[in-house]
Short mmCIF file of C-alpha atoms and ligand atoms in Angstrom, two decimals:
data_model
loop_
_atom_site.label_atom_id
_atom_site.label_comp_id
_atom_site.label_asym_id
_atom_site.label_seq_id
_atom_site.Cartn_x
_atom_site.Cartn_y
_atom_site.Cartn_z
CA UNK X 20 0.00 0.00 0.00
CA UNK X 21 2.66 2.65 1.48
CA UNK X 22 5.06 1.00 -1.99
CA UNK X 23 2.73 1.73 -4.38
CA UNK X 24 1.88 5.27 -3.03
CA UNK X 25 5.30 5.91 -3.82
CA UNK X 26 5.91 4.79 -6.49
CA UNK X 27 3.32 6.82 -7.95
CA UNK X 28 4.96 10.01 -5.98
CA UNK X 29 8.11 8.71 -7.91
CA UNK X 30 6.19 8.52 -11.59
CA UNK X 31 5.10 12.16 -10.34
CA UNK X 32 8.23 13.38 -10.40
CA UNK X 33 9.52 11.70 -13.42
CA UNK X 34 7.27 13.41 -15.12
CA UNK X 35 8.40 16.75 -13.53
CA UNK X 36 5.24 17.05 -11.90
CA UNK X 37 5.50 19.82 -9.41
CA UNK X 38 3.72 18.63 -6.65
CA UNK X 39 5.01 15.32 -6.72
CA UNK X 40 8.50 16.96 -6.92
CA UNK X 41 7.58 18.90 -3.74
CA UNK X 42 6.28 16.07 -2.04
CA UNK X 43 9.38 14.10 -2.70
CA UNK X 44 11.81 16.68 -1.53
CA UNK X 45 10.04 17.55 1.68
CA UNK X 46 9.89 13.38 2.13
CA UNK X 47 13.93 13.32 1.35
CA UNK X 48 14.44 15.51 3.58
CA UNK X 49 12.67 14.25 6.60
CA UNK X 50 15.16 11.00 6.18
CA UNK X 51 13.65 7.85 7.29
CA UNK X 52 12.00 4.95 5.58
CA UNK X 53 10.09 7.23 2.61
CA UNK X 54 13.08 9.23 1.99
CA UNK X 55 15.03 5.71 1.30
CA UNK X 56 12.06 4.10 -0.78
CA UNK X 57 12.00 6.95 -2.94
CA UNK X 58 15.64 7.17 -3.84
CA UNK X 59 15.67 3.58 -4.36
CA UNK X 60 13.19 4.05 -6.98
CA UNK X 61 14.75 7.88 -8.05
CA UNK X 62 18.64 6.93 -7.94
CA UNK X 63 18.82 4.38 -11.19
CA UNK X 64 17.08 7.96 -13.13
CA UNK X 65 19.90 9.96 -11.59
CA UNK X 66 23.61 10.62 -12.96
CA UNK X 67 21.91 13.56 -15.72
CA UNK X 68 21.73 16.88 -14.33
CA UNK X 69 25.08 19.49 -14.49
CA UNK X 70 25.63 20.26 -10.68
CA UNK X 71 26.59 24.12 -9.78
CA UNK X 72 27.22 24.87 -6.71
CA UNK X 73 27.53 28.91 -5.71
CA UNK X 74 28.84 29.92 -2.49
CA UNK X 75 29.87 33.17 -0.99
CA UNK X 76 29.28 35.37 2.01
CA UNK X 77 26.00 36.60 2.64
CA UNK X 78 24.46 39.29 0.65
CA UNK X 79 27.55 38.68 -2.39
CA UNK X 80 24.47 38.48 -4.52
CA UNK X 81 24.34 34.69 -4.55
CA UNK X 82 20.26 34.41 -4.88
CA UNK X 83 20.63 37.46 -7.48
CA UNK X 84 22.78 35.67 -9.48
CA UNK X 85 21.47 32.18 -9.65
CA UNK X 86 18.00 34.13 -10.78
CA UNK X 87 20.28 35.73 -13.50
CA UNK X 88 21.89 32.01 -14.32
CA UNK X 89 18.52 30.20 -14.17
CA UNK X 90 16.99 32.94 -16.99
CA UNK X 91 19.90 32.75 -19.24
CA UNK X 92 19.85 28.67 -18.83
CA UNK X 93 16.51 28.75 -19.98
CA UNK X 94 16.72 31.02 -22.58
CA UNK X 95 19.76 28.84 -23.85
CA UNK X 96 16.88 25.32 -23.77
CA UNK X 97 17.63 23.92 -20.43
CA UNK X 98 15.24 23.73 -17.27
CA UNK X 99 16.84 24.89 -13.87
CA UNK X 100 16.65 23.34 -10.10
CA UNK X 101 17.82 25.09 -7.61
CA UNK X 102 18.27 24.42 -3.90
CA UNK X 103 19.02 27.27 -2.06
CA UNK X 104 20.30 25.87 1.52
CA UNK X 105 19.79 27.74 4.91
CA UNK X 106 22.41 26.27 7.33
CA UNK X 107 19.83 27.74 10.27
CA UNK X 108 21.62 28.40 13.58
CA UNK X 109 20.29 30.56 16.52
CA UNK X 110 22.86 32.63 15.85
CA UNK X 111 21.86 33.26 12.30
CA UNK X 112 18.30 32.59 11.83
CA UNK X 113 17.68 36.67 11.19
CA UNK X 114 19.74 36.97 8.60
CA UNK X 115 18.82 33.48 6.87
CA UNK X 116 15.28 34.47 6.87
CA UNK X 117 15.84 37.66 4.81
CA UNK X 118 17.92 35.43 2.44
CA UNK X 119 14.78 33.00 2.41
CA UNK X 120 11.98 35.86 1.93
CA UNK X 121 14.41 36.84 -1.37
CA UNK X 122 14.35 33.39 -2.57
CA UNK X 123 10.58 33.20 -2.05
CA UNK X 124 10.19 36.35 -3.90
CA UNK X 125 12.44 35.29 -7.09
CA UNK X 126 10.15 32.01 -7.14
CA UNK X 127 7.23 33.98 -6.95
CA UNK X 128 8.11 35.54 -10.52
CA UNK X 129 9.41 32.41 -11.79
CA UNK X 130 6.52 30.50 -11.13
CA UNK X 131 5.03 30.41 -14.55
CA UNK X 132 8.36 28.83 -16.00
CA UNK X 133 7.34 25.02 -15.54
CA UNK X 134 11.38 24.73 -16.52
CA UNK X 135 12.52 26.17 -12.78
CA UNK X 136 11.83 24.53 -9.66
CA UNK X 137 12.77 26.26 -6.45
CA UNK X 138 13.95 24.44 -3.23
CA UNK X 139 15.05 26.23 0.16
CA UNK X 140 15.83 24.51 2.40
CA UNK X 141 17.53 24.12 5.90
CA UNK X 142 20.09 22.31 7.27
CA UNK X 143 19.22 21.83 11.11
CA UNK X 144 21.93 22.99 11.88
CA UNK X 145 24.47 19.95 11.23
CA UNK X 146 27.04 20.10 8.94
CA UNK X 147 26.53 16.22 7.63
CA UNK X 148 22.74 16.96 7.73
CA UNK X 149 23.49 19.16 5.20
CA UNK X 150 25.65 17.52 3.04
CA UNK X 151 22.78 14.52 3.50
CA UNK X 152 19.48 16.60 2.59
CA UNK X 153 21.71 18.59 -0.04
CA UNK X 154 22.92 15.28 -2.21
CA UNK X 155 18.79 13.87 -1.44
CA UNK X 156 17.39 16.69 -3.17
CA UNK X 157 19.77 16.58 -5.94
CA UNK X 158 18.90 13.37 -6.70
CA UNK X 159 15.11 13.90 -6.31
CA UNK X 160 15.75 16.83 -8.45
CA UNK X 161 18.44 15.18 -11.27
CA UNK X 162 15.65 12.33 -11.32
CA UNK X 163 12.76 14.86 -12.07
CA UNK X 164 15.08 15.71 -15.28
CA UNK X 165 16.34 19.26 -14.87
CA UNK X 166 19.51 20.00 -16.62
CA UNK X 167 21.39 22.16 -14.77
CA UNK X 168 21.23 22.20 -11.10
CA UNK X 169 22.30 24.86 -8.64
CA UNK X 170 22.87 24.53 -5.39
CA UNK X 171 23.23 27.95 -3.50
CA UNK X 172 25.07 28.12 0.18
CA UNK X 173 26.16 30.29 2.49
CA UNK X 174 29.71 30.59 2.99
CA UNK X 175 30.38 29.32 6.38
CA UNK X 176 33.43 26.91 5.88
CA UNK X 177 33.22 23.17 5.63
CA UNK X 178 29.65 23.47 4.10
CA UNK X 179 31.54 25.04 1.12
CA UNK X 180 33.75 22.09 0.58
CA UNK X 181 31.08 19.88 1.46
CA UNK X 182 29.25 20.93 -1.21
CA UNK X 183 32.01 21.30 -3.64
CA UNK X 184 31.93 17.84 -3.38
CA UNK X 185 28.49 17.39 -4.34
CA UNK X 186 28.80 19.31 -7.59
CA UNK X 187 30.62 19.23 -11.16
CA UNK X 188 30.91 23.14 -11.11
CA UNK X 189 31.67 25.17 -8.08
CA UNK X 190 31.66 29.29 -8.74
CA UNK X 191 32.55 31.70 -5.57
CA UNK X 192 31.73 34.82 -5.27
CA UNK X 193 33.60 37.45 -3.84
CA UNK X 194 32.58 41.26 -3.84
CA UNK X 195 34.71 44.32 -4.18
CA UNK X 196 35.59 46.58 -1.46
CA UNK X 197 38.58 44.53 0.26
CA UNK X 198 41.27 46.39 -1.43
CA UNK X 199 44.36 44.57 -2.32
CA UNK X 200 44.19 42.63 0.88
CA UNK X 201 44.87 38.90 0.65
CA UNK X 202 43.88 38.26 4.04
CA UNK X 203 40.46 39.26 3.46
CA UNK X 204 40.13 36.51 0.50
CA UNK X 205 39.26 33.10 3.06
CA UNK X 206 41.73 30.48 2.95
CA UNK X 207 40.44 27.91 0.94
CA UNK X 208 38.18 29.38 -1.00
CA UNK X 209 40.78 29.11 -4.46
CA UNK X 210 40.96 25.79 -4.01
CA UNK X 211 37.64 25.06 -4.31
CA UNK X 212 36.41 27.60 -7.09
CA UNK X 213 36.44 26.24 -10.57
CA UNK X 214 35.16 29.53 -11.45
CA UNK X 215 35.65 33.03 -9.47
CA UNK X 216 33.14 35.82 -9.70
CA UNK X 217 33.43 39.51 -8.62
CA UNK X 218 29.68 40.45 -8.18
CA UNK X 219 29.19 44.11 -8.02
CA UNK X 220 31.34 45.16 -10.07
CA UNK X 221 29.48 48.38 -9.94
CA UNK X 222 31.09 49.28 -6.61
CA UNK X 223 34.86 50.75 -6.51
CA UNK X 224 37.43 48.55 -6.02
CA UNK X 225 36.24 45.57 -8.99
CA UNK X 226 39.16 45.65 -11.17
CA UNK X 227 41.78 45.96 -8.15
CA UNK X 228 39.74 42.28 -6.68
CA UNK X 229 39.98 40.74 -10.04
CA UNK X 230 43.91 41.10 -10.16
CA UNK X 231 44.42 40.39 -6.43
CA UNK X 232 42.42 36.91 -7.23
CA UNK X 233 44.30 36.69 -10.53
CA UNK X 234 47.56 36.71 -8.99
CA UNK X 235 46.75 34.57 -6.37
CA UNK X 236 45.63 31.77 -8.87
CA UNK X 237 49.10 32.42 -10.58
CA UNK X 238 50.55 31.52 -7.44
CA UNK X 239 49.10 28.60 -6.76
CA UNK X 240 48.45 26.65 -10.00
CA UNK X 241 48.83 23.18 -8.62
CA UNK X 242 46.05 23.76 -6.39
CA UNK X 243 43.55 23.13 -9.57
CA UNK X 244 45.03 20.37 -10.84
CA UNK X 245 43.03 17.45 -9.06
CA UNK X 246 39.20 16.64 -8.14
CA UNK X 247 40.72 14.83 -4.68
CA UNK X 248 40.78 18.33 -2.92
CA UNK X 249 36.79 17.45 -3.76
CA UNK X 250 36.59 14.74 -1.11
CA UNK X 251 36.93 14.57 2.27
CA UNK X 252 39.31 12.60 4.11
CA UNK X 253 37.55 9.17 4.34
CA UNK X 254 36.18 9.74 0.46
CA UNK X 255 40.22 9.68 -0.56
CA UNK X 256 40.42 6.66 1.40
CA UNK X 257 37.58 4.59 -0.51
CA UNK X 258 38.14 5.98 -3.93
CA UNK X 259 42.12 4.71 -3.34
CA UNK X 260 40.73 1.69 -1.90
CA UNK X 261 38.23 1.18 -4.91
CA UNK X 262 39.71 2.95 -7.67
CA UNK X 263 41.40 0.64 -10.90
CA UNK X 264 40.90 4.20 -12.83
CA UNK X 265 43.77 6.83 -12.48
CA UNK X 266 43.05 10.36 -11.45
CA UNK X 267 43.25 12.33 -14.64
CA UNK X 268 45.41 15.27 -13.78
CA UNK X 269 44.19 17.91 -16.84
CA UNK X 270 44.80 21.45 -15.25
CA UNK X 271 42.09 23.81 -15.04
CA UNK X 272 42.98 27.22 -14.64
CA UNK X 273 39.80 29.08 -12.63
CA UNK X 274 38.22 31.79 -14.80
CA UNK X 275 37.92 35.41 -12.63
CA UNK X 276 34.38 36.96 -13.98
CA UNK X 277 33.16 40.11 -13.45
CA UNK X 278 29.31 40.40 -12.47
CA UNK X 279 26.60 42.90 -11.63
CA UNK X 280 24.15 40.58 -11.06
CA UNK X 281 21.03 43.13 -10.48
CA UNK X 282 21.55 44.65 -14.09
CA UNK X 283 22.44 41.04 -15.41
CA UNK X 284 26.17 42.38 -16.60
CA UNK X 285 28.33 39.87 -16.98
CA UNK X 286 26.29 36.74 -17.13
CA UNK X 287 27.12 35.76 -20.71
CA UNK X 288 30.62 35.44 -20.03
CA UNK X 289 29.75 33.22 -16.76
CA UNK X 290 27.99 31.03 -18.53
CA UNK X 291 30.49 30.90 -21.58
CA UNK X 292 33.35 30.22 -18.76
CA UNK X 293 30.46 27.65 -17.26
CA UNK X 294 30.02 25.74 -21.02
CA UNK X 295 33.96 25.93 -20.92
CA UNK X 296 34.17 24.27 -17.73
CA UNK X 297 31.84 21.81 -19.08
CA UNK X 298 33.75 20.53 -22.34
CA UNK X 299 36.84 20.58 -19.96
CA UNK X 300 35.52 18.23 -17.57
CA UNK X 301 34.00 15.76 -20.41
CA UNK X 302 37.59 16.24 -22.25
CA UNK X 303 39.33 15.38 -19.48
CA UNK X 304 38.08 12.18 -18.10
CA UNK X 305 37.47 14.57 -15.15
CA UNK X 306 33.65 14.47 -15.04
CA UNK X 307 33.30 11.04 -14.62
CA UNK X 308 36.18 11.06 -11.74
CA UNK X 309 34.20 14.10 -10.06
CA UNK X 310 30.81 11.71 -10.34
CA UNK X 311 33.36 8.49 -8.74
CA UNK X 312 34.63 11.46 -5.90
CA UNK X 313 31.08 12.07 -5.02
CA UNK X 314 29.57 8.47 -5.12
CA UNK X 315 32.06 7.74 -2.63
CA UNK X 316 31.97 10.59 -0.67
CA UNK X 317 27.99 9.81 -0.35
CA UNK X 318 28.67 5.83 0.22
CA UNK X 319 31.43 6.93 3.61
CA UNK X 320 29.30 9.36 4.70
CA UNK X 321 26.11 6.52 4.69
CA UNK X 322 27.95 4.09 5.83
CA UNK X 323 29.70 6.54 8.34
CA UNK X 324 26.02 6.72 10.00
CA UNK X 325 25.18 3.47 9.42
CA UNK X 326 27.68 1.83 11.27
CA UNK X 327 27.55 4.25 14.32
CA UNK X 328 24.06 4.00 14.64
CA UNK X 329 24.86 0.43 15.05
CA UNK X 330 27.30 0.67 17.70
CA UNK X 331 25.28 2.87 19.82
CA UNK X 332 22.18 0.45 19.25
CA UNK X 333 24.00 -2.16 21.26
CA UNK X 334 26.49 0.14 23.46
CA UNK X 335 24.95 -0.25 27.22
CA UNK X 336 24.00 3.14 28.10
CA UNK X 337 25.58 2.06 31.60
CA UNK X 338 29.22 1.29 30.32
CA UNK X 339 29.19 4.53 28.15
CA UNK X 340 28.50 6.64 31.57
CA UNK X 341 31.49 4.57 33.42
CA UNK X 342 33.53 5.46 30.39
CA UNK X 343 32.32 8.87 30.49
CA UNK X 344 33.13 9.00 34.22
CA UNK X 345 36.43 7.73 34.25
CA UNK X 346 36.95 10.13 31.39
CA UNK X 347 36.26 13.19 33.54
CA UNK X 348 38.43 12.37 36.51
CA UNK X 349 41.59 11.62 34.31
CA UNK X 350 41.19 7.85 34.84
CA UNK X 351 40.99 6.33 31.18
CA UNK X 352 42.31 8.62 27.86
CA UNK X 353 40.36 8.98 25.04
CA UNK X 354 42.38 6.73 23.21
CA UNK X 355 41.92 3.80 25.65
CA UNK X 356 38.17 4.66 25.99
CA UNK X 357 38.03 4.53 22.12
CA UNK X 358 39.25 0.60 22.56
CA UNK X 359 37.03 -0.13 25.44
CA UNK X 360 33.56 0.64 24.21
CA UNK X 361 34.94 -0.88 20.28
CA UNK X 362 35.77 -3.84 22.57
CA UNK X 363 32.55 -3.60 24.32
CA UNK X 364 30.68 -3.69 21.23
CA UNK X 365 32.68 -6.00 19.01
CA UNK X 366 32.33 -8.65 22.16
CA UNK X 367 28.04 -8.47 22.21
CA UNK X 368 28.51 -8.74 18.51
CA UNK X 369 30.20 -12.28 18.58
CA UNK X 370 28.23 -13.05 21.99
N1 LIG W 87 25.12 47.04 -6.32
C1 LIG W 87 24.88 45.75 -6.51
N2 LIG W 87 24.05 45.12 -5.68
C2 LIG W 87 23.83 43.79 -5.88
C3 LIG W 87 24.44 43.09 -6.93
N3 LIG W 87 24.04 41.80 -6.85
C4 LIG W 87 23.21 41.71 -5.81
N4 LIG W 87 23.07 42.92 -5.21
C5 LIG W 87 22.24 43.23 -4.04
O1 LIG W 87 22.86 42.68 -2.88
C6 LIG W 87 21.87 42.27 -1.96
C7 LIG W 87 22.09 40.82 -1.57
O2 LIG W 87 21.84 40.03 -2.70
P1 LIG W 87 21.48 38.49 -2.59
O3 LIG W 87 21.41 37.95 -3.98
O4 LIG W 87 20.30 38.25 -1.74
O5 LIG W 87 22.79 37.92 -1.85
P2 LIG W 87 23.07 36.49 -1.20
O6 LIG W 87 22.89 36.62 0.28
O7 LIG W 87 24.50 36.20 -1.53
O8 LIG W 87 22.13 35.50 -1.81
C8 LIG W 87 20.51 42.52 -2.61
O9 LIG W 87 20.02 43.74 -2.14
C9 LIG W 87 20.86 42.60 -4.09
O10 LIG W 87 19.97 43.40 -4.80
C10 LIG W 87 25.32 43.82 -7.82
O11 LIG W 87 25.91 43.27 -8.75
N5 LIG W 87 25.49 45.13 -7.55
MG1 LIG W 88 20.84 34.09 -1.02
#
């Protein structure tokens, strides 16, 4: 009964039904038994969609730009998702909402364009929640047969690289008004950027941010030359473990673009520098290894839940306060408390 409900939520949103696309992506996101019956029907339709990911600090003109993006994607033939995520804190939630009310607004003009669907969503405030409900609705969304996909998040450290790894194409945005100072320009944020964009370039100080980033890219060139940088830690580890194929290593020098996204300047040559990025990653062999980076990434991260969900089903709540004690008055070291409740565990497995 429940099966064949959704399975016909699933036909829904193969046939980009908007509702049914709805449905699914509020189910996704809830994560629990609907969320994994409708990706097992969803995934095998998956593996379509271009994945751009835009990140930036707040108010960079992310939500204005992706608006600008989705319009010229259409006009150019192909539809548009876009996931806008809200990593919600109580430290942030003013600011987030503004960002939401924005969204809402763009989507209320959009709405006639069957070729753009709209997702905000939040991230409840974990950083593997996010990554979690972000690759969900991509899938739900790839699935539903949209083209291009852009994910848009705010730039609040791992999330970025966390998403970079959930994405073929990731654009950052900076904004003028920093000057010539490198410190300003966060750490991390080249290696991550196939594509860098100075958004309002109407403000003083445009062409001075486009050399600063310029030169900084001719610093470090060999920080574009691999999709690893793409996975985390434990993703490395599986692809190594898993991979026969060899990591292409085709270099990829990041565009700099100049935008003002409000007056839609300088959105042809992001998406030319977009199509470029494209035919470099289906040239290269690199496309493929950025869809291997992510399956893994996706598979650790699952399996990363999976197993300590597990271990805490059958760790007795009693041992982990003893542990917990023992831990607070200098008795045991984290290390040795590590092997204890593994021991703990492994033994009611076997017993
Ligand atoms: N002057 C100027 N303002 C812009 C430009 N792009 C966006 N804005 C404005 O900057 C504000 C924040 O934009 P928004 O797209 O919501 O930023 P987000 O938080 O990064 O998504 C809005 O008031 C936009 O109208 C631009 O190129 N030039
Ligand atoms: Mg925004």
């Amino acid at each position: 009964m429940m099966e064949r409900a959704y399975r016909a939520l699933c036909d829904g949103v193969l046939r980009q039904e908007r509702r049914a696309i709805a449905r699914a992506l509020s189910l996704a996101e809830e994560e629990g038994a609907a969320a994994q019956a409708i990706i097992a029907t969803l995934f095998p339709h998956t593996g379509r969609a271009h994945l751009i990911g835009i990140t930036g600090a707040p108010g960079a003109g992310k939500s204005t730009l992706v608006r600008a993006l989705a319009t010229a994607f259409r006009a150019r033939g192909s539809t548009v998702g876009i996931i806008a995520v809200d990593p919600t804190s109580p430290f942030s939630g003013g600011a987030i909402l503004g960002d939401r009310i924005r969204m809402q607004e763009a989507a209320g003009k959009w709405r006639p364009d069957p070729g753009i669907f709209i997702r905000s969503m939040a991230s409840r405030g974990s950083l593997g929640g996010l990554a979690r409900a972000t690759s969900d609705a991509i899938q739900v969304l790839d699935a539903a047969g949209f083209g291009t996909i852009i994910v848009e998040t705010v730039g609040a450290g791992q999330a970025e690289v966390d998403v970079a790894c959930a994405v073929h194409t990731t654009i950052v945005l900076q904004v003028p008004g920093m000057g010539d100072d490198i410190q300003a320009i966060k750490a991390g944020i080249l290696e991550i950027a196939d594509i860098l964009v100075v958004n309002k370039a109407d403000r003083d100080g445009a062409d001075e941010m486009v050399a600063t980033l310029d030169a900084m890219l001719d610093l470090a060139p060999q920080a574009t030359e691999t999709t690893w940088q793409h996975a985390t830690a434990f993703g490395k580890a599986m692809l190594t473990a898993t991979s026969a194929v060899v990591e292409p290593r085709a270099h990829w020098r990041p565009p700099v673009v100049k935008t003002i996204a409000t007056r839609n300047e300088g959105v042809d040559d992001l998406m030319a520098a977009i199509s470029r990025h494209v035919a470099f990653l289906q040239e290269s062999g690199l496309w493929a290894a950025r869809e291997r980076a992510r399956l893994a990434d996706e598979l650790c991260r699952r399996l990363g839940d999976a197993v300590l969900r597990r271990f805490a089903a059958r760790m007795p709540v009693r041992l982990l306060s003893e542990v917990m004690a023992q831990l607070q008055a200098r008795e045991i070291n984290p290390y040795a408390a590590v092997r204890r409740l593994l021991a703990a565990a492994e033994g009611s497995n076997s017993g």
